[in-house]
Amino acid sequence: QVQLVESGGGLVQPGGSLRLSCVASGSIFKYAMGWYRQTPGKQRELVATITSGGTINYADSVKGRFTISRDNAKNTVYLQMNSLKPEDTAVYYCNAGGPSRGYWGKGTLVTVSS
């Protein structure tokens, strides 16, 4: 069992930046890790993933603006978000092991508004 705790969300103006962190209770080196987001009334959607080997995938909507990274020594995954837009407003969730059978954090709220 892996417990995930997200942090770093908050209120930011359009064009601003935030860095989300996800700390795991145990080793993450064997897991694919990912960030997903959800807004009310919509399904949870993929934002970015990074495999145990370092292969990265981004949703088209965040390419060039967001960067996912991992530090296995610290059991932590990061999501650097730049050039934020109002449509990036959502609860952001960390995932370990894939969306079907993996582990989820409780989420952190990101609000992009002036």
XYZ file of N, CA and C in Angstrom:
342
model
N 0.840 -1.184 0.000
C 0.000 0.000 0.000
C 0.882 1.244 0.000
N 0.564 2.173 -0.904
C 1.301 3.429 -0.992
C 0.327 4.571 -0.715
N 0.689 5.429 0.197
C -0.116 6.623 0.451
C 0.553 7.821 -0.196
N -0.259 8.653 -0.843
C 0.246 9.804 -1.581
C -0.353 11.077 -1.004
N 0.481 12.079 -0.817
C 0.020 13.365 -0.291
C 0.482 14.475 -1.226
N -0.485 15.174 -1.793
C -0.185 16.287 -2.687
C -0.128 17.596 -1.914
N 0.651 18.523 -2.433
C 0.723 19.862 -1.865
C 1.131 20.835 -2.961
N 0.984 22.127 -2.660
C 1.440 23.153 -3.590
C 0.338 23.865 -4.351
N -0.901 23.420 -4.184
C -2.000 24.095 -4.855
C -2.290 25.445 -4.230
N -3.161 26.196 -4.896
C -3.526 27.505 -4.379
C -4.131 28.377 -5.446
N -4.251 29.647 -5.119
C -4.810 30.631 -6.048
C -3.665 31.360 -6.759
N -3.751 31.434 -8.068
C -2.717 32.094 -8.847
C -3.376 32.859 -9.987
N -2.769 33.953 -10.388
C -3.310 34.740 -11.498
C -2.967 34.086 -12.837
N -3.770 34.352 -13.849
C -3.428 33.843 -15.187
C -2.022 34.277 -15.588
N -1.284 33.343 -16.178
C 0.101 33.594 -16.542
C 1.095 33.241 -15.461
N 0.599 32.939 -14.273
C 1.474 32.623 -13.160
C 1.925 31.176 -13.161
N 2.649 30.829 -12.099
C 3.223 29.488 -11.972
C 2.938 28.900 -10.600
N 2.884 27.592 -10.574
C 2.793 26.823 -9.329
C 3.599 25.549 -9.498
N 4.071 25.038 -8.384
C 4.761 23.752 -8.393
C 4.057 22.827 -7.421
N 3.508 21.760 -7.941
C 2.866 20.751 -7.116
C 3.867 19.668 -6.734
N 3.716 19.146 -5.534
C 4.539 18.039 -5.068
C 3.640 16.896 -4.612
N 4.126 15.707 -4.775
C 3.416 14.509 -4.318
C 4.434 13.622 -3.610
N 4.240 13.461 -2.316
C 5.154 12.644 -1.508
C 4.492 11.319 -1.211
N 5.218 10.248 -1.467
C 4.711 8.902 -1.211
C 5.230 8.364 0.116
N 4.431 7.482 0.719
C 4.801 6.906 2.009
C 5.874 5.835 1.875
N 6.076 5.347 0.664
C 7.080 4.330 0.422
C 7.789 4.567 -0.881
N 8.620 3.608 -1.251
C 9.407 3.756 -2.463
C 8.527 3.790 -3.708
N 8.866 4.686 -4.625
C 8.087 4.814 -5.864
C 8.871 4.356 -7.083
N 10.083 3.847 -6.881
C 10.970 3.655 -8.023
C 10.391 2.707 -9.066
N 9.533 1.769 -8.661
C 9.008 0.795 -9.617
C 7.697 1.236 -10.260
N 7.167 2.361 -9.802
C 5.856 2.791 -10.274
C 5.943 3.835 -11.382
N 5.016 3.711 -12.346
C 4.714 4.850 -13.187
C 3.934 5.837 -12.329
N 4.286 7.103 -12.433
C 3.632 8.133 -11.629
C 2.918 9.107 -12.557
N 1.861 9.707 -12.034
C 1.132 10.625 -12.890
C 0.384 11.683 -12.122
N 0.066 12.729 -12.844
C -0.812 13.786 -12.339
C -2.078 13.801 -13.203
N -3.197 13.880 -12.527
C -4.504 13.962 -13.192
C -5.249 15.137 -12.585
N -6.272 15.587 -13.263
C -7.058 16.697 -12.719
C -8.543 16.488 -13.009
N -9.358 17.132 -12.179
C -10.803 16.971 -12.307
C -11.506 18.262 -11.907
N -12.506 18.626 -12.694
C -13.375 19.750 -12.373
C -14.789 19.216 -12.159
N -15.618 19.965 -11.437
C -16.974 19.489 -11.143
C -17.743 19.120 -12.408
N -18.361 17.953 -12.390
C -19.177 17.515 -13.510
C -18.417 16.887 -14.645
N -17.096 16.809 -14.509
C -16.282 16.227 -15.577
C -15.500 15.035 -15.061
N -15.106 14.177 -15.986
C -14.279 13.023 -15.610
C -12.852 13.475 -15.314
N -12.202 12.685 -14.478
C -10.796 12.944 -14.194
C -9.997 12.745 -15.482
N -9.078 13.658 -15.759
C -8.301 13.574 -16.985
C -6.806 13.582 -16.715
N -6.095 12.932 -17.616
C -4.645 12.863 -17.503
C -4.027 14.232 -17.766
N -3.050 14.579 -16.946
C -2.266 15.782 -17.173
C -0.877 15.401 -17.672
N -0.205 14.537 -16.912
C 1.151 14.122 -17.279
C 1.494 12.836 -16.552
N 2.297 12.009 -17.206
C 2.777 10.785 -16.576
C 4.264 10.630 -16.805
N 4.907 9.894 -15.914
C 6.322 9.585 -16.058
C 6.528 8.155 -15.601
N 7.103 7.336 -16.466
C 7.295 5.929 -16.130
C 8.489 5.755 -15.206
N 8.667 4.536 -14.728
C 9.817 4.245 -13.865
C 11.126 4.452 -14.629
N 11.079 4.324 -15.944
C 12.270 4.533 -16.757
C 12.461 5.954 -17.218
N 11.500 6.834 -16.882
C 11.650 8.246 -17.209
C 10.946 8.707 -18.469
N 10.180 7.824 -19.111
C 9.413 8.243 -20.290
C 8.249 9.121 -19.851
N 8.087 10.240 -20.526
C 7.110 11.247 -20.119
C 6.043 11.425 -21.196
N 4.831 11.646 -20.719
C 3.701 11.909 -21.613
C 2.889 13.057 -21.038
N 2.456 13.966 -21.924
C 1.655 15.107 -21.500
C 0.351 15.154 -22.278
N -0.689 15.669 -21.622
C -1.903 16.015 -22.358
C -1.568 17.161 -23.302
N -2.217 17.185 -24.463
C -1.950 18.238 -25.443
C -2.182 19.630 -24.848
N -3.143 19.730 -23.953
C -3.522 21.031 -23.406
C -2.447 21.644 -22.512
N -1.497 20.837 -22.050
C -0.471 21.365 -21.136
C 0.938 21.297 -21.710
N 1.076 20.721 -22.899
C 2.407 20.605 -23.502
C 3.053 21.969 -23.661
N 4.321 22.057 -23.276
C 5.048 23.320 -23.376
C 4.855 24.232 -22.189
N 3.919 23.905 -21.306
C 3.661 24.741 -20.130
C 3.945 24.009 -18.822
N 3.668 22.712 -18.790
C 3.843 21.911 -17.579
C 5.026 20.972 -17.733
N 5.679 20.690 -16.600
C 6.797 19.745 -16.594
C 6.654 18.802 -15.413
N 6.647 17.507 -15.700
C 6.609 16.502 -14.644
C 8.017 15.978 -14.410
N 8.320 15.701 -13.146
C 9.625 15.129 -12.818
C 9.473 14.270 -11.578
N 10.463 13.443 -11.340
C 10.412 12.582 -10.170
C 11.779 12.516 -9.519
N 11.758 12.343 -8.190
C 12.972 12.154 -7.405
C 12.746 10.896 -6.580
N 13.224 9.773 -7.085
C 12.977 8.498 -6.408
C 13.616 8.452 -5.024
N 14.715 9.131 -4.858
C 15.387 9.143 -3.548
C 14.530 9.809 -2.486
N 13.697 10.747 -2.926
C 12.808 11.452 -1.983
C 11.377 10.944 -2.062
N 11.140 9.909 -2.868
C 9.781 9.368 -3.048
C 8.798 10.466 -3.429
N 9.213 11.332 -4.319
C 8.432 12.526 -4.646
C 8.332 12.725 -6.153
N 7.148 13.163 -6.557
C 6.903 13.551 -7.947
C 6.461 15.012 -7.945
N 6.906 15.734 -8.970
C 6.599 17.152 -9.060
C 5.843 17.468 -10.358
N 5.099 18.549 -10.300
C 4.491 19.080 -11.512
C 4.701 20.591 -11.499
N 5.611 21.050 -12.359
C 5.845 22.481 -12.510
C 4.863 22.999 -13.544
N 4.062 23.965 -13.145
C 3.025 24.504 -14.021
C 3.312 25.980 -14.284
N 3.559 26.310 -15.524
C 3.831 27.686 -15.934
C 2.754 28.172 -16.890
N 2.705 29.477 -17.073
C 1.734 30.084 -17.998
C 0.323 29.556 -17.749
N -0.060 29.570 -16.501
C -1.345 28.982 -16.127
C -2.505 29.772 -16.721
N -3.554 29.028 -17.048
C -4.754 29.591 -17.660
C -5.959 29.293 -16.761
N -7.016 30.090 -16.869
C -8.213 29.794 -16.069
C -8.729 28.371 -16.275
N -8.578 27.840 -17.464
C -9.058 26.475 -17.725
C -8.199 25.395 -17.069
N -7.094 25.780 -16.456
C -6.297 24.836 -15.677
C -6.852 24.666 -14.264
N -7.826 25.454 -13.902
C -8.443 25.348 -12.582
C -9.062 23.967 -12.401
N -8.661 23.289 -11.324
C -9.124 21.921 -11.073
C -8.523 21.426 -9.770
N -9.006 20.289 -9.327
C -8.326 19.543 -8.277
C -7.331 18.609 -8.967
N -6.089 18.693 -8.545
C -5.023 17.896 -9.142
C -4.705 16.716 -8.224
N -4.681 15.533 -8.822
C -4.453 14.298 -8.092
C -3.165 13.629 -8.547
N -2.472 13.070 -7.598
C -1.274 12.279 -7.874
C -1.670 10.802 -7.929
N -1.025 10.074 -8.826
C -1.313 8.651 -8.983
C -0.007 7.863 -9.072
N -0.031 6.701 -8.448
C 1.102 5.773 -8.559
C 0.589 4.436 -9.050
N 1.149 3.945 -10.115
C 0.801 2.623 -10.596
C -0.286 2.567 -11.641
N -0.715 3.706 -12.149
C -1.701 3.715 -13.215
C -3.098 4.000 -12.709
N -3.961 4.562 -13.568
C -5.289 4.995 -13.123
C -6.257 3.850 -12.827
N -6.009 2.672 -13.355
C -6.968 1.578 -13.163
C -6.811 0.871 -11.826
N -5.586 0.548 -11.466
C -5.359 -0.243 -10.253
C -4.399 0.435 -9.274
N -4.012 1.655 -9.579
C -2.986 2.282 -8.758
C -3.537 2.993 -7.548
N -2.670 3.766 -6.956
C -2.982 4.495 -5.740
C -3.200 5.970 -6.070
N -4.079 6.598 -5.266
C -4.417 8.002 -5.486
C -4.232 8.813 -4.217
N -3.814 10.062 -4.396
C -3.840 10.994 -3.293
C -5.212 11.630 -3.188
N -5.369 12.534 -2.218
C -6.667 13.176 -2.005
C -6.843 14.440 -2.828
N -5.777 14.890 -3.440
C -5.864 16.017 -4.344
C -5.498 17.347 -3.720
N -5.128 18.284 -4.584
C -4.842 19.650 -4.167
C -5.500 20.589 -5.183
N -6.151 21.621 -4.675
C -6.929 22.511 -5.529
C -6.043 23.601 -6.124
N -6.146 23.760 -7.423
C -5.472 24.844 -8.143
C -6.549 25.741 -8.744
N -6.490 27.010 -8.395
C -7.445 27.977 -8.928
C -6.684 29.072 -9.663
N -7.011 29.242 -10.936
C -6.352 30.262 -11.754
C -7.389 31.345 -12.053
N -7.203 32.486 -11.435
C -8.196 33.549 -11.553
C -7.562 34.890 -11.227
N -8.079 35.915 -11.876
C -7.622 37.264 -11.566
C -8.544 37.923 -10.542
